[in-house]
mmCIF file of C-alpha atoms in Angstrom:
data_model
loop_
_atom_site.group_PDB
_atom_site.id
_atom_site.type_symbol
_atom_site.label_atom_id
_atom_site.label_comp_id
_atom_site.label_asym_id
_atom_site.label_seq_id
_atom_site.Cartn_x
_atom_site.Cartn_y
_atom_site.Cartn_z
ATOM 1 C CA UNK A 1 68.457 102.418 151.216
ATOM 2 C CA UNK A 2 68.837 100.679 148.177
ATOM 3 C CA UNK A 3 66.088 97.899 146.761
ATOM 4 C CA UNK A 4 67.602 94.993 145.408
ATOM 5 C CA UNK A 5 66.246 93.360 142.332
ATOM 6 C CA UNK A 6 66.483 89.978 140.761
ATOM 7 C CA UNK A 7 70.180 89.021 140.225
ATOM 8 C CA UNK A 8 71.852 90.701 142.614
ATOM 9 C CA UNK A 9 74.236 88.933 144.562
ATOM 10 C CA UNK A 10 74.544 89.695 148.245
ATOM 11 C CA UNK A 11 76.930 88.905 151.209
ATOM 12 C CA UNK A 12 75.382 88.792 154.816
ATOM 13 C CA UNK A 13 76.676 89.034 158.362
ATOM 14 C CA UNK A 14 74.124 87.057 159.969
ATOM 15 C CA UNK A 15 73.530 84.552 163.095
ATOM 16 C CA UNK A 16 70.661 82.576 163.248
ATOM 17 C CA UNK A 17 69.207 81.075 166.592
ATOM 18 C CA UNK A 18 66.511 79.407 168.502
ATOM 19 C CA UNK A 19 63.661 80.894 171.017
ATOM 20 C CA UNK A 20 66.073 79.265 173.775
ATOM 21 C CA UNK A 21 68.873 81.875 172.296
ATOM 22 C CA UNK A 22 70.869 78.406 170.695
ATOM 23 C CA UNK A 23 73.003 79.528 167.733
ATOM 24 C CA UNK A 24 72.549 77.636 164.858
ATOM 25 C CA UNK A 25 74.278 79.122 161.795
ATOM 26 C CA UNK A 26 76.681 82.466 161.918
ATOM 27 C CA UNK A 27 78.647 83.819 159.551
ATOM 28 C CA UNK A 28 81.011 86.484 159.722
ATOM 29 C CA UNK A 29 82.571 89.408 157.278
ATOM 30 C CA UNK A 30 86.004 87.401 156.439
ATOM 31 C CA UNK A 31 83.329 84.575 155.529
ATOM 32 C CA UNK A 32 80.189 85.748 154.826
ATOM 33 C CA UNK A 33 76.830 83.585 153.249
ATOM 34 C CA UNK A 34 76.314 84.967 149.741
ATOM 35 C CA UNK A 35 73.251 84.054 147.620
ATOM 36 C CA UNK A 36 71.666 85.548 144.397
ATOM 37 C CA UNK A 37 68.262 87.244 144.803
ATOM 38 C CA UNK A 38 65.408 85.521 142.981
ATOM 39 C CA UNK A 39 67.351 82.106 143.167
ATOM 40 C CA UNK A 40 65.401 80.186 146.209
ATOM 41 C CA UNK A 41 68.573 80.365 147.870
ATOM 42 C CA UNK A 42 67.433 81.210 151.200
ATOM 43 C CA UNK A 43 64.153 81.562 152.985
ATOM 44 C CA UNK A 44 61.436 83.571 151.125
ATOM 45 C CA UNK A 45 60.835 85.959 154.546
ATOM 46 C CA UNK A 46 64.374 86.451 154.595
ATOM 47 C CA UNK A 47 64.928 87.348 151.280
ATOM 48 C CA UNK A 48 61.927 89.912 151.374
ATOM 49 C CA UNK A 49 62.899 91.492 154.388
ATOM 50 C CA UNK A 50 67.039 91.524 152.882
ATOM 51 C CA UNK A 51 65.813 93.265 149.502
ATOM 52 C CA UNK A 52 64.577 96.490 151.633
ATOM 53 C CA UNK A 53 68.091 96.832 153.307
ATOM 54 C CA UNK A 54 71.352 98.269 151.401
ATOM 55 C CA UNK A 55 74.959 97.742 152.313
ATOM 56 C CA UNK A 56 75.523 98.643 155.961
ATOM 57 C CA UNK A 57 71.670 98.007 157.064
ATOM 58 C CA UNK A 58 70.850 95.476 159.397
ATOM 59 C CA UNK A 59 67.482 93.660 160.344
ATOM 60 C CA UNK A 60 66.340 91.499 162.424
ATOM 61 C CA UNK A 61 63.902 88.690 160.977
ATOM 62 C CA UNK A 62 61.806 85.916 163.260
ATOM 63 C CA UNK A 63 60.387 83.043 160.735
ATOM 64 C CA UNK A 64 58.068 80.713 161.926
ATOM 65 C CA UNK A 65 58.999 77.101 161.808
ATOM 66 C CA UNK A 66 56.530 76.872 158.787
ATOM 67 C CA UNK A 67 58.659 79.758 157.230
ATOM 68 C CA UNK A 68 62.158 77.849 158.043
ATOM 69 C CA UNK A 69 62.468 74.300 157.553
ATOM 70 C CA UNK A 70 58.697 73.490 158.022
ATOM 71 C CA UNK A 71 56.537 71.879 160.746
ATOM 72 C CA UNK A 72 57.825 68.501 162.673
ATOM 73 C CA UNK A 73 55.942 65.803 160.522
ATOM 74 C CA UNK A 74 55.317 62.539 162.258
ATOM 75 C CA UNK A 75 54.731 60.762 158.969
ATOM 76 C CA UNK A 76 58.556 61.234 158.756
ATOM 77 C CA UNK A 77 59.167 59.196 161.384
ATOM 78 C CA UNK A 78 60.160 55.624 159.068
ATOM 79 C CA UNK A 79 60.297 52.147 160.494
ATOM 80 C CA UNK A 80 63.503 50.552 158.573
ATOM 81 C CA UNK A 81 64.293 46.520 158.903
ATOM 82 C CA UNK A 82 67.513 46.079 160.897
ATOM 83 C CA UNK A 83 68.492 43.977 157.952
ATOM 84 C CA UNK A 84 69.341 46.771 155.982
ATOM 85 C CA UNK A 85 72.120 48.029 158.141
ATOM 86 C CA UNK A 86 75.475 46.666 157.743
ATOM 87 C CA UNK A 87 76.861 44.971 161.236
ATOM 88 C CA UNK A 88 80.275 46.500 161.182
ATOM 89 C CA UNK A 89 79.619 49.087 163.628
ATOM 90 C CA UNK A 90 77.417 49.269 166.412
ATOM 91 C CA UNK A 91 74.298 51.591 165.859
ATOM 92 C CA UNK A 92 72.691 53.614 168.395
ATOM 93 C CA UNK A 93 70.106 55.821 168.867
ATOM 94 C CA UNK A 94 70.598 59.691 167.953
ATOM 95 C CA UNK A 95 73.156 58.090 165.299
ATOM 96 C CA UNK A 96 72.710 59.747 162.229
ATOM 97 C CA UNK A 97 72.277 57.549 158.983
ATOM 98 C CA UNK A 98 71.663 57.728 154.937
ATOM 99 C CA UNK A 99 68.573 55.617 154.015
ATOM 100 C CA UNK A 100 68.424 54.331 150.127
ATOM 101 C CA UNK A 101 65.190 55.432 148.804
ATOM 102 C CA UNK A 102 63.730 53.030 146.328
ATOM 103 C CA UNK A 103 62.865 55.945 143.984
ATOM 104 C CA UNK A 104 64.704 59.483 144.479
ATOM 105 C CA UNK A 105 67.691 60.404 146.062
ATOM 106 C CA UNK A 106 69.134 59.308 149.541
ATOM 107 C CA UNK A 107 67.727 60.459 152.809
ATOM 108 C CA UNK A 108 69.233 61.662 156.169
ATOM 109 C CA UNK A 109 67.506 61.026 159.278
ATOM 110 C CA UNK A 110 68.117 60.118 163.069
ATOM 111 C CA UNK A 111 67.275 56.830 164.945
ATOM 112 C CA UNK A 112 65.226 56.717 167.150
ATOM 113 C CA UNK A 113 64.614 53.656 168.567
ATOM 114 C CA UNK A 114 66.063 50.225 167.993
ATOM 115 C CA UNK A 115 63.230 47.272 168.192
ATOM 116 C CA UNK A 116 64.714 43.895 167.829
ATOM 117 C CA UNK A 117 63.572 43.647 163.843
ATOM 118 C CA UNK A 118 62.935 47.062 162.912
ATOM 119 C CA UNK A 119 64.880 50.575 163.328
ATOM 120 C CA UNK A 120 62.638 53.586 163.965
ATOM 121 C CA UNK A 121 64.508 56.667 162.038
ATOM 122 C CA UNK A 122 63.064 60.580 162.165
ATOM 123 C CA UNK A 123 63.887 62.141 158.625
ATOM 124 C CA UNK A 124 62.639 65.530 159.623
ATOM 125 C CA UNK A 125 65.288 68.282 159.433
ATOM 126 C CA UNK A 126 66.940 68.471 162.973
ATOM 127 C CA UNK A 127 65.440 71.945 162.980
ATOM 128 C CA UNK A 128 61.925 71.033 161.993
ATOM 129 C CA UNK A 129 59.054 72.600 164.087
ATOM 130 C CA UNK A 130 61.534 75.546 165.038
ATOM 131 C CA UNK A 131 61.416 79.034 165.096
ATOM 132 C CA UNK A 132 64.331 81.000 164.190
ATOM 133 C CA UNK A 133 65.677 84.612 164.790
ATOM 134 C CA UNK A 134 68.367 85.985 161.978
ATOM 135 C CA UNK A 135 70.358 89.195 162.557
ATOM 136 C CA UNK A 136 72.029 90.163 159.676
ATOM 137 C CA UNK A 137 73.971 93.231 158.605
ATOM 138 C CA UNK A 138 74.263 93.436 154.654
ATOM 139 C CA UNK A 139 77.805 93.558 153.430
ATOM 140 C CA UNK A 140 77.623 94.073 149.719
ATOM 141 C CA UNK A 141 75.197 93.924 146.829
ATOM 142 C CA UNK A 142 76.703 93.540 143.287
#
């Protein structure tokens, strides 16, 4: 077993899923994620657990939604006027839209609900609130 250190650049095997056993991300060896140890490239429980391993280990990691992509925040939940869509297509709820922040860059998020004036749209990450299992198998570490 080989520690990694800051710099190294690793390839993974790795599939990611829900509690309900949903995949969600999964890479393979002819395409494999790479990142670069120390970079904030993936998440920080993840990264610990892959700097134990060397090439040919594998793990198995659970994170916490607070560990993944963070709790489900209601706050993020915005109420948008209809006014600021464009007509051209119809919109419907689950659609998934770009909102224009005033200050700061673009935002995804999901609607909702339609109201007659207003469009409700969630801006969490689809996989907010979740937990999330990763087995990965290291490839490489250069």
């Amino acid at each position: 077993m080989t520690t990694m250190k800051a710099g190294d650049r690793v390839k993974l095997e790795l599939e990611g899923r829900l509690n309900d056993g949903k995949v969600v991300v999964e890479t393979k060896a002819a395409a494999p994620y790479i990142f670069t140890v120390g970079r904030d490239e993936v998440f920080p429980r993840l990264e610990e657990a892959v700097k134990q391993l060397g090439p040919g280990d594998t793990a198995t990691v659970k994170l916490k939604d607070g560990e993944a992509f963070g709790g489900y925040d209601q706050s993020k939940i915005v109420e948008v006027e209809r006014s600021r869509f464009t007509h051209d297509e119809p919109i419907r709820v689950g659609d998934v839209v770009t909102l224009n922040a005033e200050i700061g860059e673009p935002v995804k998020g999901r609607i909702v609900s339609l109201e007659n004036a207003t469009i409700k749209v969630d801006t969490n990450h689809p996989l907010a609130g979740e937990d999330l299992t990763f087995d990965l198998k290291v490839l490489e570490v250069a």
